[in-house]
Coordinates of C-alpha atoms in Angstrom, one line a residue:
X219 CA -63.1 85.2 3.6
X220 CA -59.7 86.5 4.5
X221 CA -60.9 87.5 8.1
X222 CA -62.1 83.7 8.5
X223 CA -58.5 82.3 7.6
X224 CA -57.2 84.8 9.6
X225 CA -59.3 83.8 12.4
X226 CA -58.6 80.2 11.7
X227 CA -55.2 80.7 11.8
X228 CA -54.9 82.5 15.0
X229 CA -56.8 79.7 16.8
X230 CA -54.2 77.1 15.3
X231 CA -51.6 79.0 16.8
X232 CA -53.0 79.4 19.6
X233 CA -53.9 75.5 20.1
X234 CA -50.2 75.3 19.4
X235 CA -49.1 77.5 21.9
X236 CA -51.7 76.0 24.7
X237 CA -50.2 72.2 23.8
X238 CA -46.7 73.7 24.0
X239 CA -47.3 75.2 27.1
X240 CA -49.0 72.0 28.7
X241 CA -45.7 70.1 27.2
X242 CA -43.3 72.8 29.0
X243 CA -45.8 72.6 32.3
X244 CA -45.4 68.5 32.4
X245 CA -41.3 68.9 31.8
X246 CA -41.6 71.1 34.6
X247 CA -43.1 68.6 37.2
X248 CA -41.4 65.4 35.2
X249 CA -44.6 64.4 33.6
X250 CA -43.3 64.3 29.8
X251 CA -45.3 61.3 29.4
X252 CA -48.7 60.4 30.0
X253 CA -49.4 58.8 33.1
X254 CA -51.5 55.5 33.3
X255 CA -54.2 56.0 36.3
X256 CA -53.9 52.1 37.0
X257 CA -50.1 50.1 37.2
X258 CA -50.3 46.6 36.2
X259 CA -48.9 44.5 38.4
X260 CA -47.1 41.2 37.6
X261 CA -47.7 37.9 39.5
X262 CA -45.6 37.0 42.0
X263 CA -43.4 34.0 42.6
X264 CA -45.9 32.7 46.1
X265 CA -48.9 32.5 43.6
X266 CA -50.5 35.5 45.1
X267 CA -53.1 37.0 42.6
X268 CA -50.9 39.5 41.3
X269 CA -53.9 42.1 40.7
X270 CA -55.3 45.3 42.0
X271 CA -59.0 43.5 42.0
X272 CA -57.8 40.1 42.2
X273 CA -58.9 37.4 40.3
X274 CA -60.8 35.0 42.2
X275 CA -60.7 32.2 39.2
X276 CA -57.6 31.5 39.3
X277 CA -58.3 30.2 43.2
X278 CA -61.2 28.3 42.4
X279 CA -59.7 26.7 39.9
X280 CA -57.0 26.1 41.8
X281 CA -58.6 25.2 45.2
X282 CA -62.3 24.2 44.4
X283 CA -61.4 20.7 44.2
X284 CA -60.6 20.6 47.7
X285 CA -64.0 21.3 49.2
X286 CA -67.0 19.0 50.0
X287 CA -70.8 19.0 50.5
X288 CA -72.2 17.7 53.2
X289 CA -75.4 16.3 54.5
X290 CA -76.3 15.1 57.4
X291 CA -79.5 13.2 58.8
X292 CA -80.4 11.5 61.9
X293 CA -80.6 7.6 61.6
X294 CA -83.8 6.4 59.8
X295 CA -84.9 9.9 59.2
X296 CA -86.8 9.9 55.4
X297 CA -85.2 12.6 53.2
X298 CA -87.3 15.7 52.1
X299 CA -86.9 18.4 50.2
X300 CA -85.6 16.4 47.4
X301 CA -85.2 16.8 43.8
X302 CA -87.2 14.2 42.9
X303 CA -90.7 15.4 45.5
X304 CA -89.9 19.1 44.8
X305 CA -89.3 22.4 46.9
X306 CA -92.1 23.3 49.3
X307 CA -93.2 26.4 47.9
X308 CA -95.7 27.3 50.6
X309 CA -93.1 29.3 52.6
X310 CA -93.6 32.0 50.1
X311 CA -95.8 34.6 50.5
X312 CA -98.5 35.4 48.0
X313 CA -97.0 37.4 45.4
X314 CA -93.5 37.4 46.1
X315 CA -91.6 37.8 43.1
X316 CA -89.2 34.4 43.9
X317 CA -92.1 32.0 43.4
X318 CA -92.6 32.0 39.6
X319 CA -88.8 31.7 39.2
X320 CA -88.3 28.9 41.6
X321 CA -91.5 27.3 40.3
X322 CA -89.3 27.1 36.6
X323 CA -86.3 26.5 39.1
X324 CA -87.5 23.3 40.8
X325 CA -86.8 20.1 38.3
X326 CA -83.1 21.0 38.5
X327 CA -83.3 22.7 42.5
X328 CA -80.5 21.3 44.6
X329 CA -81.8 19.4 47.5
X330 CA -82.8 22.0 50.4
X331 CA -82.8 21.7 54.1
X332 CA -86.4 20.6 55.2
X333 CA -87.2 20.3 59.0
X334 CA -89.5 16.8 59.5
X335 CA -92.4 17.1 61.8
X336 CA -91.0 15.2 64.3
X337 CA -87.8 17.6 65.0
X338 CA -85.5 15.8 62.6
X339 CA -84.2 16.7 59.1
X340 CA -81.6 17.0 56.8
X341 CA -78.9 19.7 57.6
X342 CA -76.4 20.9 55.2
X343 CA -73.3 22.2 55.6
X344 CA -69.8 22.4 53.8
X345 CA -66.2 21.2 54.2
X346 CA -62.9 20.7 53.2
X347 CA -59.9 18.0 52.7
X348 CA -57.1 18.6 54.9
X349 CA -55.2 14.7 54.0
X350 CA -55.1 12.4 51.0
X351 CA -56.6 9.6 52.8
X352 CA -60.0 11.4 53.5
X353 CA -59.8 13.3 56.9
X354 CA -62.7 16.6 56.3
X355 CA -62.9 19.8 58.9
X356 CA -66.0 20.7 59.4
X357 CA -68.4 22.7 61.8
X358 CA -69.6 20.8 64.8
X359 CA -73.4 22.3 64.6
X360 CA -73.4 20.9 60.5
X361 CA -72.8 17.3 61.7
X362 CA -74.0 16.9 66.0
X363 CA -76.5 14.8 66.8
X364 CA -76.2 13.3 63.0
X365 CA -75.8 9.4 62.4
X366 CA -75.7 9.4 58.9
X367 CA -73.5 11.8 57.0
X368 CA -72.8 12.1 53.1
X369 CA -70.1 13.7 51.9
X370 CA -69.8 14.7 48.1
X371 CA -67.2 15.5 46.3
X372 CA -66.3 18.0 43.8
X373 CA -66.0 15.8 41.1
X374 CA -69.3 14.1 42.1
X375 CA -68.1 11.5 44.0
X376 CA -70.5 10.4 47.1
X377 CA -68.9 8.7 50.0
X378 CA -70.0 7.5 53.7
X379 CA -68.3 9.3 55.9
X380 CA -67.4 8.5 59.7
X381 CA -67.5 11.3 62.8
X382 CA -64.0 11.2 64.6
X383 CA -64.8 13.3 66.8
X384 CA -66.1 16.9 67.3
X385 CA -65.6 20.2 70.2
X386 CA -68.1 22.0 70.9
X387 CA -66.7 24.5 72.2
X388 CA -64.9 25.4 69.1
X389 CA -67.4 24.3 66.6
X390 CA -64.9 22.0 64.6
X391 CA -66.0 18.5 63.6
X392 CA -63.5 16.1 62.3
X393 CA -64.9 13.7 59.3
X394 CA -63.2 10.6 57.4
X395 CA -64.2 9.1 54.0
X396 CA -62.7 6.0 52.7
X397 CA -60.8 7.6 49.8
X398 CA -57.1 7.8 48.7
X399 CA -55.4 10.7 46.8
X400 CA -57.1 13.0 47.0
X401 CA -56.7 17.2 47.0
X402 CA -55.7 18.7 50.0
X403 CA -56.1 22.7 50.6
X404 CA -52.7 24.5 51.6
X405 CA -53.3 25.8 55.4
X406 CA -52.0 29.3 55.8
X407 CA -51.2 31.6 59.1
X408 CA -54.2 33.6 60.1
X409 CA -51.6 36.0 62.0
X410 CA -50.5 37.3 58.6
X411 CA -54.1 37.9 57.7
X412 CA -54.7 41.8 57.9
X413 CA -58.1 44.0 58.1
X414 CA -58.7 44.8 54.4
X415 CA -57.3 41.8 52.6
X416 CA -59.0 39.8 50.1
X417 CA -60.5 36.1 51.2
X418 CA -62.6 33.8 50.2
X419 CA -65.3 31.0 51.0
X420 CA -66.4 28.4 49.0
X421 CA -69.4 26.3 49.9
X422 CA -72.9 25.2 49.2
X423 CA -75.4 28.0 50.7
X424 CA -78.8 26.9 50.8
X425 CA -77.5 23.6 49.4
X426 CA -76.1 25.4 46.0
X427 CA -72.9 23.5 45.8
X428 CA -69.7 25.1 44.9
X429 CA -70.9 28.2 45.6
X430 CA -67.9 31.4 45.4
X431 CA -68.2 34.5 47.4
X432 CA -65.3 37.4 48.3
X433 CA -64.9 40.2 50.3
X434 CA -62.3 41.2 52.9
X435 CA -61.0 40.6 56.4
X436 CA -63.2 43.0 58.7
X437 CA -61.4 42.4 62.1
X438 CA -59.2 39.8 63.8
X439 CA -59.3 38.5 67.0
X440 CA -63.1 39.1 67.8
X441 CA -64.5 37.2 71.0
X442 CA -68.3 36.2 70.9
X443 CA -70.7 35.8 73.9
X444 CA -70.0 32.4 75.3
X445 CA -66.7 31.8 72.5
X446 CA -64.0 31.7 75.2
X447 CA -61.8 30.1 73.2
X448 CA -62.1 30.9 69.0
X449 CA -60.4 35.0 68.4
X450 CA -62.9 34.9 65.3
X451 CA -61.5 36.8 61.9
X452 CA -64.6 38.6 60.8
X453 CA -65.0 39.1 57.4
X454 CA -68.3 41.0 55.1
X455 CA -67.8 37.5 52.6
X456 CA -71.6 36.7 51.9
X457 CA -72.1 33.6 54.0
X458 CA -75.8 31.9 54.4
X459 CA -76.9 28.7 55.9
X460 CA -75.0 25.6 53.9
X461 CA -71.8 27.9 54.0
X462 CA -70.9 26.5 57.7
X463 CA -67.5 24.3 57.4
X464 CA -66.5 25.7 54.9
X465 CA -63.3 27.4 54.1
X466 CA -62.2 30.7 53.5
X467 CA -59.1 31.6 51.3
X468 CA -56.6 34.3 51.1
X469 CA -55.1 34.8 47.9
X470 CA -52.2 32.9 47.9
X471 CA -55.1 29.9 48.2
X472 CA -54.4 28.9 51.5
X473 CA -57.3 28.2 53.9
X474 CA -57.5 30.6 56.9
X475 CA -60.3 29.7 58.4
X476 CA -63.5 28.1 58.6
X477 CA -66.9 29.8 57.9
X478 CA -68.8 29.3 61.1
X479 CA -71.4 31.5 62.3
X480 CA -72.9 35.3 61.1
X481 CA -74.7 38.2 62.9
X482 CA -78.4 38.4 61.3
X483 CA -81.6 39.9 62.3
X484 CA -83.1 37.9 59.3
X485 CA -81.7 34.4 59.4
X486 CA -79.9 35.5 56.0
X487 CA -76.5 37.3 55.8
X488 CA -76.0 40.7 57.0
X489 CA -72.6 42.0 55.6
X490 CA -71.4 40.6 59.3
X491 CA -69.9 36.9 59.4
X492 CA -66.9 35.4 61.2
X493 CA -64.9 32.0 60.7
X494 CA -62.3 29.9 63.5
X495 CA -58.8 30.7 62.3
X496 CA -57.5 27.6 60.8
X497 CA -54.8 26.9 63.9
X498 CA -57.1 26.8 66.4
X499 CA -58.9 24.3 64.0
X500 CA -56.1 22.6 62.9
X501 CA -55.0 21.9 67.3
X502 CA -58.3 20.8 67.8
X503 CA -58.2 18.5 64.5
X504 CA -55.1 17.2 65.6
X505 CA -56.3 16.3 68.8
X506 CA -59.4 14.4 67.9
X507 CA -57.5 12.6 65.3
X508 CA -54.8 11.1 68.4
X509 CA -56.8 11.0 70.8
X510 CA -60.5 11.5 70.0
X511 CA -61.4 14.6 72.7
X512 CA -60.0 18.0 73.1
X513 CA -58.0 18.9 76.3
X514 CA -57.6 22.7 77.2
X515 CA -55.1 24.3 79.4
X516 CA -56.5 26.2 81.9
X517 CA -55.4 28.9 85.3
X518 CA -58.8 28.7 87.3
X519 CA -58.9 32.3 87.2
X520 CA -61.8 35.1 86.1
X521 CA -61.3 38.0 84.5
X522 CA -62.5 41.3 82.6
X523 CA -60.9 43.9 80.2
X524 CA -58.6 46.6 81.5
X525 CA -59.8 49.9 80.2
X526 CA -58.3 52.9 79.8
X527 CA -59.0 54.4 82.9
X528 CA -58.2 51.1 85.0
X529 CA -55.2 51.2 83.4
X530 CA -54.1 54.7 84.5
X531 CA -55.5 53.8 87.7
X532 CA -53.1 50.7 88.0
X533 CA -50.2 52.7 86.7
X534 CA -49.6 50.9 83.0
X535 CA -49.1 53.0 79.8
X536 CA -51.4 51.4 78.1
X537 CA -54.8 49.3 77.9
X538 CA -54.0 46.0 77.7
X539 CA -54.0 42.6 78.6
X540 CA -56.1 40.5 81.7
X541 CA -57.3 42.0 84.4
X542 CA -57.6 38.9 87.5
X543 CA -60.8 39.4 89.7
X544 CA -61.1 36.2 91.0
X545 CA -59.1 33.0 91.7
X546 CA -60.9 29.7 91.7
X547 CA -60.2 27.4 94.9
X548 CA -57.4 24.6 94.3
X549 CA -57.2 26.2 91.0
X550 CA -53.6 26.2 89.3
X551 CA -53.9 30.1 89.7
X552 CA -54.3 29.7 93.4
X553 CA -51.1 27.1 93.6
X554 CA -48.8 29.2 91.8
X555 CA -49.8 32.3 93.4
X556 CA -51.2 34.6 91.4
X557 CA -53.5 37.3 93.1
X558 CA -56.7 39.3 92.7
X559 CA -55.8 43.0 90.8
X560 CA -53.0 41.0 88.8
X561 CA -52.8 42.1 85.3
X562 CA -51.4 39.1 82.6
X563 CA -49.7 40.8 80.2
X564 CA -48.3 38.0 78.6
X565 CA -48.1 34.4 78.0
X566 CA -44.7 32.7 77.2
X567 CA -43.8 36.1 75.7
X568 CA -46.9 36.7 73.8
X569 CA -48.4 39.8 74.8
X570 CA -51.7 39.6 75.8
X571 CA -53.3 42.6 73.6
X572 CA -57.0 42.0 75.5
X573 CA -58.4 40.2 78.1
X574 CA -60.2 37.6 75.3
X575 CA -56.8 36.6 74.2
X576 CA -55.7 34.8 77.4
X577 CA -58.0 32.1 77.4
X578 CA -57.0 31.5 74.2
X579 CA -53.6 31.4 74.5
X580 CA -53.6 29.4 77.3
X581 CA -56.6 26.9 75.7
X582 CA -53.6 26.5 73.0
X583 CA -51.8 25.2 75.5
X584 CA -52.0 21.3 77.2
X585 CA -53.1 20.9 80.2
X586 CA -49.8 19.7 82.4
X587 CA -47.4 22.1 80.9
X588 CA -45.6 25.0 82.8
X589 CA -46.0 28.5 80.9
X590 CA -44.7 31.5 82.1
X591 CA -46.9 34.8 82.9
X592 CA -45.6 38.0 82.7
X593 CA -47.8 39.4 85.3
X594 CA -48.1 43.6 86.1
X595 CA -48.7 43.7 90.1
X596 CA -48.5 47.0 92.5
X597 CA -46.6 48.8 89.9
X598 CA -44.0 46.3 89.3
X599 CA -43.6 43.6 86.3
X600 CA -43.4 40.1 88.0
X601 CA -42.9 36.4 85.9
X602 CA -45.2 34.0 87.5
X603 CA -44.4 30.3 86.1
X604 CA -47.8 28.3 86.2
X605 CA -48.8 24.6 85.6
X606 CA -52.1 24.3 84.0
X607 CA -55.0 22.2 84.7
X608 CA -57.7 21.0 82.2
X609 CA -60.7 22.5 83.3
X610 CA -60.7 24.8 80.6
X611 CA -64.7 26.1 81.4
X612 CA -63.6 27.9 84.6
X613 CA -61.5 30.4 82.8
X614 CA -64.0 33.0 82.7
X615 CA -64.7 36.6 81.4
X616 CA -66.4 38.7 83.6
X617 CA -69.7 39.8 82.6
X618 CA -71.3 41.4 85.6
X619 CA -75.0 41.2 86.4
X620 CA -77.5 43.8 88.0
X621 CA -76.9 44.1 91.7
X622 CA -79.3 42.8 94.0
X623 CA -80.9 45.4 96.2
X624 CA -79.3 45.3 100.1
X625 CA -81.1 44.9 103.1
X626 CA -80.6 49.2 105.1
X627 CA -80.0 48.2 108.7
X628 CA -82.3 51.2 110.5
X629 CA -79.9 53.8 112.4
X630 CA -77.1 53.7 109.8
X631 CA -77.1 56.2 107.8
X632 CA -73.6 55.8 106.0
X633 CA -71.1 58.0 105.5
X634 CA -69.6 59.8 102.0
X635 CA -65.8 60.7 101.5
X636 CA -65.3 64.1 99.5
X637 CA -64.6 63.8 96.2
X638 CA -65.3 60.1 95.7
X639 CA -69.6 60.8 95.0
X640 CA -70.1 57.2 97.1
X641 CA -72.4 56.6 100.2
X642 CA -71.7 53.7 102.1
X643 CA -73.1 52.2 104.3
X644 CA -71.4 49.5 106.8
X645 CA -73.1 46.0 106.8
X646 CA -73.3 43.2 109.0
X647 CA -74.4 39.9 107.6
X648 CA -75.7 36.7 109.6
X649 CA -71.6 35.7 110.3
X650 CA -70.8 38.8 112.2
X651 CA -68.5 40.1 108.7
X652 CA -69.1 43.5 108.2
X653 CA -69.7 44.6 104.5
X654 CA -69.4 48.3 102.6
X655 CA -72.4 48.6 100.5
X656 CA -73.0 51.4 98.5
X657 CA -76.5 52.9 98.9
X658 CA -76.1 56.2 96.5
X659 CA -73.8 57.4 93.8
X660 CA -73.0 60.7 92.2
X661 CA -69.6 62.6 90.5
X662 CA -66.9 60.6 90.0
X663 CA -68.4 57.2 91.5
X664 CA -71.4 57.7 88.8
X665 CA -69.0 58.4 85.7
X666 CA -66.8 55.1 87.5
X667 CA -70.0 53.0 87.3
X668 CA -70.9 52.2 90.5
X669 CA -74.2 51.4 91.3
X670 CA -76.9 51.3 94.5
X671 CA -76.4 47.8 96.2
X672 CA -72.7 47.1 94.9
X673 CA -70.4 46.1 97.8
X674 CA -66.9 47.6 98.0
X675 CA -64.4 45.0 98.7
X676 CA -61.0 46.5 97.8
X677 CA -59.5 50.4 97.5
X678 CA -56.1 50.0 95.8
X679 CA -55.9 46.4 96.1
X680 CA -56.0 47.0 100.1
X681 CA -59.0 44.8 101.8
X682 CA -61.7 47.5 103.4
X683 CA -64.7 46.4 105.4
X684 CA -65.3 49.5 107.7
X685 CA -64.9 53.3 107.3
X686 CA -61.8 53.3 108.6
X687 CA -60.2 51.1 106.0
X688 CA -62.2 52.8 103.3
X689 CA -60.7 56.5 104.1
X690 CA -57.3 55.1 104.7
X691 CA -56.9 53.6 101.6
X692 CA -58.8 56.1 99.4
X693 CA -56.4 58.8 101.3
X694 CA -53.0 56.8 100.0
X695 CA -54.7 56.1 96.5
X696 CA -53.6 58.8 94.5
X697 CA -55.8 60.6 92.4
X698 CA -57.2 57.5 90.2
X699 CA -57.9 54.5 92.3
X700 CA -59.6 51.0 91.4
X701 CA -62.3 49.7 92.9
X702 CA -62.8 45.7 93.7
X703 CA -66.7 45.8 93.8
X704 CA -68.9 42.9 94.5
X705 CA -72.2 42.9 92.3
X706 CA -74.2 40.0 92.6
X707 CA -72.2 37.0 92.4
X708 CA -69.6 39.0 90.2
X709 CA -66.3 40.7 91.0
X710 CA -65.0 43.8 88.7
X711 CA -62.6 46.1 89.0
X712 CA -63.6 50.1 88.6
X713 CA -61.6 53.2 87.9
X714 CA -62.9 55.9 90.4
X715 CA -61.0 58.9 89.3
X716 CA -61.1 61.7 92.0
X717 CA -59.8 64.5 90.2

């Protein structure tokens, strides 16, 4: 019994000793405190969510108010999908485990979009008041082509509502309801958004009004096939058909964009979805409201992304900004001077980070006004003061297409400088021009790009149409030299690096 207390004693002192020792060991690194994993963080003056995981309540509750339902029908097109007939439940598969719910779901279902036979039907969408006296943003492809248009409020209001105007181009619609006081959304500064912050959309997807989902900002400035004008914030926020017009939040509750379109393999969201930043919405908004269309600025040029090696080819420290491969004819471009191989860099002091931001800096812009290019040509910065036009569409990207095989003149078998891995072979079309057209490829003009049937137009921004000119300027070209080439009715720029 003795040995036990003994025992027991020992391992008292010893607990002692091991808590003293922690307490000496936490006064040694200035811990003589507990430490609590998570800091609480107080709310801050601007009404940002003053939170590590922010709550999203506060904002609906806060910003719900401001954003609408829509539907939209053609003119004399019978609704479907109604409440009162019920869902069409013959989409669903045999025994898929939805059906029994939305058979129990359908007396109180929310009217869904339901294409007629004929081509026509009810399309829904979402939007959001941006002025007391009724003016709604909108997406254009929620509302085109629609002659009758509902808009519903979140208080369950229902109003008529007119089509100002809409741009295609931009997808933005411009709506107006016959209403006075009511909530407005705060518009924010998409440039102060940042990859990783918090937003939000409200909306109706699949017709489920006020609908809340969250995530964060993905990437900014993203340019989609055939979107020459919208830098698109993506975001992973859950977005599904009846989400489109909507808006999407930051925490402060100011709208930042508009929820517009998503990448899906499925027709349903993919973790992928991207909105117009609210100032290119709010310039086109403004525009249909004064004048009822949308004017673009516009240069009349075409051209592609500077990589990394085009760069070093062209001299600059860095990859960025427009690469010019062509000039349109009576274009502004033309009249101001600017020249094939010119690099933009920036537009009234905005530098142009990639080639997708210049025609939207310059759409931003209206037509008839003088900006001022900072323009990177033969080594040397040069300002280049333009005055757009408004033929915004010939502001192109380059997308280059599969080169059309050349017809081999018989006798000519080309020629290959060393180090460059080209054959070319001299040309001669129906006009008497000759042409350099590249009949094989290995080494460095391979790893450039270059392919059979591509005609070489430019080595070092010097004009070459025989052998001659070609080894001349390849011989003055340094070590890393672009290439104008000709593929099919494109023009692009390659690096051919010949060390």
């Amino acid at each position: 019994m003795k040995t036990n207390r003994s025992q027991a004693a020992l391992i008292i002192a010893a607990s002692l000793l091991t808590v003293a020792g922690c307490d000496k060991i936490n006064s040694f690194f200035g811990k003589n405190e507990p430490q609590e994993m998570v800091q609480r963080v107080e709310p801050k003056k601007d009404e940002t969510v003053g939170m590590l995981l922010p709550d999203f309540a506060q904002l609906v509750d806060k910003e719900g108010q401001t954003v609408v339902n829509i539907q939209a029908m053609p003119n004399g097109a019978a609704k479907r999908g109604s409440s009162e007939e019920g869902m069409d439940l013959s989409q669903l598969p045999d025994g898929d485990p939805f059906s029994e719910f939305f058979k129990r779901l359908v007396p109180n279902m929310p009217d869904m979009p339901q294409e007629e036979e004929d081509g026509s039907g009810l399309n829904f969408g979402s939007g959001f008041i941006i002025s007391p006296d009724g003016y709604i943003l909108t997406n254009t492809h929620v509302v085109s082509g629609m002659g009758n248009i509902k808009v519903l409020l979140n208080d369950k209001r229902e109003y008529s509502a007119k089509l100002i105007g809409s741009d295609r181009q931009s997808d933005v619609a411009l709506l107006k309801i016959d209403a006075k006081d009511l909530p407005v959304v705060k518009i924010g500064n998409p440039k102060d958004l940042k990859p990783g912050e918090w937003v939000a959309a409200i909306g109706a997807p699949f017709g489920f009004d006020n609908s809340v989902t969250a995530g964060i900002v993905s990437a900014k400035g993203r340019s989609l096939p055939n979107e020459n004008y919208t830098p698109f914030i993506q975001t992973d926020v859950a977005i599904n058909p009846g989400n489109s017009g909507g808006p999407l939040f930051n925490l402060k509750g100011q709208v930042v964009g508009i929820n517009s379109q998503i990448y899906s393999r499925s027709g349903g969201f993919m973790g992928i979805s991207f909105a117009i930043p609210i100032d290119v919405a709010m310039n086109v908004a403004n525009q249909l409201r004064t004048t009822g269309k949308v004017q673009r600025g516009q240069l009349g040029v075409i051209i592609q992304e500077v990589s990394y090696d085009l760069a070093q080819s062209f001299g600059l420290d860095k990859a960025s900004g427009a690469l010019i491969t062509k000039i349109m004819p009576n274009s502004p471009a033309a009249a101001a001077g600017l020249q094939v191989g010119d690099i933009v860099r920036s537009v009234n002091g905005e530098e142009v980070r990639a080639s997708s931001d210049l025609p939207v800096m310059v759409g931003a812009i209206a037509p008839g006004k003088e900006v001022n290019l900072e323009v990177w040509r033969k080594g040397e910065k040069i300002n280049v003061k333009v005055k757009l036009g408004s033929m915004g569409e010939q502001t192109e990207s380059n997308t280059a297409s599969e080169p059309e095989a050349k017809p081999q003149q018989p006798g000519s078998e080309g020629f290959t400088p060393q180090g460059s891995g080209l054959t070319l072979r001299p040309q001669t079309d129906g006009d008497g021009k000759t042409h350099l057209v590249v009949i094989g490829v290995s080494g460095a003009a391979e790893r450039a790009g270059l392919k059979r049937g591509d005609e070489v137009l430019a080595v070092n921004n010097l004009n070459v149409a025989s052998e001659a000119d070609f080894r001349s300027a390849l011989s003055n070209a340094g070590k890393k030299v672009p290439l104008l080439v000709q593929r099919g009715e494109d023009t692009l720029f390659m690096a051919l690096n010949l060390q």
